[in-house]
Amino acid sequence: MQTVGELGEAGVLARILARLSPAAAATVGPGDDCAVLTSAGDIVVTTDTMIEGPDFRLAWHDGFDLGWKLAATNLSDVAAMGATPTALTVALACPKSTPVALLEEISRGLSAACAELAPGCGVVGGDLGQAPVLTAAVTALGDLEGRAPVLRSGARPGDVVAYSGTLGLAGMGLALLFERSADDAGVAHSDGLAELRSSHGAELAAQFAPRSPIAGGRAASAAGATAMMDVSDGLALDAARLARASRVEVRLSGELLEAGFGAQQGVVVPLRAMLEGGEDHGLLATFPAGAALPAGFLPIGEVGEAGVVGEAGVVGEAVNSTDDPALGSLSVNGETYAPGGWDPYNKLTTLSS
Amino acid sequence: MQTVGELGEAGVLARILARLSPAAAATVGPGDDCAVLTSAGDIVVTTDTMIEGPDFRLAWHDGFDLGWKLAATNLSDVAAMGATPTALTVALACPKSTPVALLEEISRGLSAACAELAPGCGVVGGDLGQAPVLTAAVTALGDLEGRAPVLRSGARPGDVVAYSGTLGLAGMGLALLFERSADDAGVAHSDGLAELRSSHGAELAAQFAPRSPIAGGRAASAAGATAMMDVSDGLALDAARLARASRVEVRLSGELLEAGFGAQQGVVVPLRAMLEGGEDHGLLATFPAGAALPAGFLPIGEVGEAGVVGEAGVVGEAVNSTDDPALGSLSVNGETYAPGGWDPYNKLTTLSS
């Protein structure tokens, strides 16, 4: 298998570029000092990195899925502003011993995710380098097309809370991988992977190649969404962040969650997985009461005032004990809920399925 | 010394954000899913990564300089299109044992470089992660402010070739570091560094914290530059790239190079260092004959037709032996010149001073 060290930078670049599809907004694509994008108004920009070890394991993730997930995780941040994704830049670094074929597959996955989730968006530039482990930093750009951005801070008491996308499945997939395709120390191996793929295909697909509802972002904006965010670290943690940014209490309903997302693609999803499982990259949004929810969004709760007595008589507590509850809080079924969390330096969220 | 693993993501992020200055074009800065930038027309985007080991060594480079260089290397790509830099995104990944102070210093350096080289530009978003070595991926955005982008491909026979910035100094600095602050295997140490800083301050400053002529980019565009690029891999290699993109022969004059850049900041710079030394991040541009060169640009040669007999009777050969000379070539003093090069997987350019 040819390695990147054997082929060299120019050769690797040619192989990658051959597998990338162009961006409709790019008047100058890869090959100059910068790409040039047409823009009619305000743009949005976000960046997200995936690093072998903490973020993915080559024993589990194949190149195509990695490329797909790299695109999807960034595209969903663009969608969460109510914008239409226009372009990605991709910085890849890897050991000299990395097979060229792996980078080719990543490129194919990036293009496929753009084609399916965000038609017209493509890779407009990048960078190649050497690193001890495979490292991929993606920046995504989007066009607001004249709309105002939908921020995390716009939720108002009385709004409906809604969600679109898979919920909990990706976290269940990760938990299954740790249970059945890792040793006692948590080191990934590929034993049991083929069996998992056939017995738990939905959970693994959600974990490996999330199908984020990208077009739902601008649809939510058009439908009057007051706040929106990408759910990457778990619904509870991200809903608590939205609550704090908006200085409201986000009141999630277990009943609505069960009704909407308790069974997905034939899989029973427990409430705890819906609340704590990360990496689904769906969209959490709030809408004025009575608004018609766009396709894909289902109601999961409502917005209340921060720091006041909730339905079940429990005063909303803040996510972080040093916070003032008046700064925003989360409740589930009327009880204050303290979400688990993801910290890249200290914690790996796992869920029993 | 507190480490990032001890402080955790939220704490590290707060420390970093406190050291970043805002971008004038950002209506939404860090903290939401994306930043939002005002844009009046076409924009440019570029990305460049620096990884501990191949790209920098913590025994030599301090955090402030690293942040500065991260900004400068990306800002110069934006300038090379004739655009004004507006925003950076920064993805940082590092081991848990990394001192928080190092990331704080990188943040200070990023802000200082923006303030000096590209006022109004700032960091609008980022990402934190864990990696085996310090890894920094920066994406820079720029606004063309209604101007057409200046590409590599626009040079025409008869144009003047000009350069702005330090030339060869950064490569001389790197060579000095390898000679005097590394062991026989090329492993960096800090012995001799203090002495080098005092005896060869100009070379080390160019290597550690390049002062790229960012404002020169839009000035060159306004002066009618026909082609432009950032010189990061050495003048000869990058001039050969410009020649091929434009399908011309770039004819560099040793006499003009010596006259313009043979002595910089009190340092004698040999022709070979000017041609082969990388990492100066100056601007190489071509202008119509007779154009008034903008401040900072000095003439270093002229553009001829590709694949024809040069002044000294030597047919221009292509950079790569598989290329057709008609596709573009480089000559120095009328002789075909085959530049050395930089390949992140295989080669480290060093120069004897």
mmCIF file of C-alpha atoms in Angstrom, chain A residues 4-5 8-9 28 31-39 41-49 51 54 77-78 80-81 89 91 93-94 96 124 126-133 135 137 139 141 144 149 151-152 228-230 342-346, chain B residues 4-5 8-9 28 31-39 41-49 51 54 77-78 80-81 89 91 93-94 96 124 126-133 135 137 139 141 144 149 151-152 228-230 342-346:
data_model
loop_
_atom_site.group_PDB
_atom_site.id
_atom_site.type_symbol
_atom_site.label_atom_id
_atom_site.label_comp_id
_atom_site.label_asym_id
_atom_site.label_seq_id
_atom_site.Cartn_x
_atom_site.Cartn_y
_atom_site.Cartn_z
ATOM 1 C CA VAL A 4 2.074 9.524 1.771
ATOM 2 C CA GLY A 5 5.814 9.558 2.506
ATOM 3 C CA GLY A 8 5.161 13.095 -1.490
ATOM 4 C CA GLU A 9 3.069 16.229 -1.089
ATOM 5 C CA VAL A 28 -11.273 30.438 -7.612
ATOM 6 C CA GLY A 31 -4.380 25.959 -6.179
ATOM 7 C CA ASP A 32 -3.826 29.645 -5.480
ATOM 8 C CA ASP A 33 -2.930 31.319 -2.169
ATOM 9 C CA CYS A 34 -6.627 31.530 -1.303
ATOM 10 C CA ALA A 35 -9.925 30.410 -2.728
ATOM 11 C CA VAL A 36 -12.346 33.161 -3.766
ATOM 12 C CA LEU A 37 -16.031 32.902 -2.911
ATOM 13 C CA THR A 38 -18.870 35.024 -4.189
ATOM 14 C CA SER A 39 -20.872 36.464 -1.340
ATOM 15 C CA GLY A 41 -24.115 39.504 2.243
ATOM 16 C CA ASP A 42 -23.224 38.277 5.699
ATOM 17 C CA ILE A 43 -21.390 34.987 6.007
ATOM 18 C CA VAL A 44 -20.851 32.529 8.856
ATOM 19 C CA VAL A 45 -17.687 30.602 9.712
ATOM 20 C CA THR A 46 -16.933 27.718 12.081
ATOM 21 C CA THR A 47 -14.105 25.266 12.658
ATOM 22 C CA ASP A 48 -13.951 21.781 14.125
ATOM 23 C CA THR A 49 -11.080 19.311 14.386
ATOM 24 C CA ILE A 51 -7.875 13.851 15.948
ATOM 25 C CA PRO A 54 -9.697 11.246 21.356
ATOM 26 C CA ASP A 77 -22.774 24.291 12.820
ATOM 27 C CA VAL A 78 -23.426 26.354 9.702
ATOM 28 C CA ALA A 80 -27.520 25.955 13.170
ATOM 29 C CA MET A 81 -27.104 29.651 12.293
ATOM 30 C CA THR A 89 -11.311 24.147 3.926
ATOM 31 C CA ALA A 91 -6.174 20.793 6.829
ATOM 32 C CA ALA A 93 -1.837 16.054 8.807
ATOM 33 C CA CYS A 94 -0.671 12.487 9.245
ATOM 34 C CA LYS A 96 4.501 9.479 6.638
ATOM 35 C CA VAL A 124 -12.146 25.024 -1.733
ATOM 36 C CA GLY A 126 -6.577 22.973 2.387
ATOM 37 C CA ASP A 127 -3.192 22.124 3.732
ATOM 38 C CA LEU A 128 -1.136 18.949 4.071
ATOM 39 C CA GLY A 129 1.331 18.284 6.849
ATOM 40 C CA GLN A 130 3.024 15.676 8.964
ATOM 41 C CA ALA A 131 1.765 14.748 12.439
ATOM 42 C CA PRO A 132 2.161 11.815 14.849
ATOM 43 C CA VAL A 133 -1.511 10.847 14.370
ATOM 44 C CA THR A 135 -5.397 15.101 12.334
ATOM 45 C CA ALA A 137 -9.136 20.460 10.894
ATOM 46 C CA THR A 139 -13.456 25.145 8.562
ATOM 47 C CA LEU A 141 -18.376 28.770 5.578
ATOM 48 C CA LEU A 144 -26.988 33.807 5.338
ATOM 49 C CA PRO A 149 -28.422 34.679 11.958
ATOM 50 C CA LEU A 151 -28.323 32.682 17.685
ATOM 51 C CA ARG A 152 -28.378 30.585 20.847
ATOM 52 C CA MET A 228 -30.958 27.341 17.389
ATOM 53 C CA MET A 229 -27.839 25.277 17.929
ATOM 54 C CA ASP A 230 -26.151 22.106 16.763
ATOM 55 C CA TRP A 342 -17.787 16.340 27.266
ATOM 56 C CA ASP A 343 -14.347 17.757 27.981
ATOM 57 C CA PRO A 344 -11.727 16.896 25.391
ATOM 58 C CA TYR A 345 -8.989 16.881 28.012
ATOM 59 C CA ASN A 346 -10.654 14.888 30.740
ATOM 60 C CA VAL B 4 -4.776 22.299 30.223
ATOM 61 C CA GLY B 5 -5.771 18.902 31.645
ATOM 62 C CA GLY B 8 -10.337 21.757 31.538
ATOM 63 C CA GLU B 9 -11.838 23.003 28.301
ATOM 64 C CA VAL B 28 -21.175 37.681 16.141
ATOM 65 C CA GLY B 31 -19.404 31.558 21.575
ATOM 66 C CA ASP B 32 -22.141 30.553 19.144
ATOM 67 C CA ASP B 33 -22.093 27.729 16.574
ATOM 68 C CA CYS B 34 -20.496 30.084 14.047
ATOM 69 C CA ALA B 35 -19.168 33.605 13.913
ATOM 70 C CA VAL B 36 -20.991 36.018 11.618
ATOM 71 C CA LEU B 37 -19.035 38.395 9.385
ATOM 72 C CA THR B 38 -20.329 41.323 7.405
ATOM 73 C CA SER B 39 -19.305 41.064 3.799
ATOM 74 C CA GLY B 41 -18.722 41.253 -1.878
ATOM 75 C CA ASP B 42 -16.329 38.472 -2.735
ATOM 76 C CA ILE B 43 -14.235 36.984 0.033
ATOM 77 C CA VAL B 44 -11.053 34.907 0.122
ATOM 78 C CA VAL B 45 -10.233 31.980 2.406
ATOM 79 C CA THR B 46 -7.042 30.047 3.143
ATOM 80 C CA THR B 47 -5.835 27.578 5.749
ATOM 81 C CA ASP B 48 -2.412 26.699 7.097
ATOM 82 C CA THR B 49 -1.363 24.394 9.920
ATOM 83 C CA ILE B 51 2.552 21.141 13.988
ATOM 84 C CA PRO B 54 7.993 19.355 11.419
ATOM 85 C CA ASP B 77 -1.891 34.310 1.859
ATOM 86 C CA VAL B 78 -4.858 36.666 2.127
ATOM 87 C CA ALA B 80 -1.331 37.742 -1.789
ATOM 88 C CA MET B 81 -4.812 37.806 -3.346
ATOM 89 C CA THR B 89 -10.377 30.842 13.086
ATOM 90 C CA ALA B 91 -8.109 25.159 16.033
ATOM 91 C CA ALA B 93 -4.932 20.735 19.977
ATOM 92 C CA CYS B 94 -2.332 19.691 22.517
ATOM 93 C CA LYS B 96 -3.145 17.375 28.562
ATOM 94 C CA VAL B 124 -13.640 34.957 15.523
ATOM 95 C CA GLY B 126 -11.925 28.140 17.162
ATOM 96 C CA ASP B 127 -11.782 24.684 18.576
ATOM 97 C CA LEU B 128 -9.859 22.994 21.379
ATOM 98 C CA GLY B 129 -8.801 19.362 21.382
ATOM 99 C CA GLN B 130 -6.300 16.823 22.584
ATOM 100 C CA ALA B 131 -3.363 15.716 20.426
ATOM 101 C CA PRO B 132 0.010 14.035 20.998
ATOM 102 C CA VAL B 133 1.853 17.242 20.021
ATOM 103 C CA THR B 135 -1.129 21.389 16.642
ATOM 104 C CA ALA B 137 -4.723 24.984 12.305
ATOM 105 C CA THR B 139 -8.040 29.610 8.609
ATOM 106 C CA LEU B 141 -10.653 35.158 5.667
ATOM 107 C CA LEU B 144 -11.646 41.848 -1.673
ATOM 108 C CA PRO B 149 -8.464 38.839 -6.910
ATOM 109 C CA LEU B 151 -4.037 35.303 -9.062
ATOM 110 C CA ARG B 152 -0.779 33.478 -9.686
ATOM 111 C CA MET B 228 0.942 37.771 -6.918
ATOM 112 C CA MET B 229 1.724 35.085 -4.374
ATOM 113 C CA ASP B 230 3.017 34.612 -0.864
ATOM 114 C CA TRP B 342 9.898 21.781 0.631
ATOM 115 C CA ASP B 343 7.915 18.588 1.069
ATOM 116 C CA PRO B 344 6.321 18.167 4.479
ATOM 117 C CA TYR B 345 6.681 14.395 4.311
ATOM 118 C CA ASN B 346 10.227 14.102 3.065
#
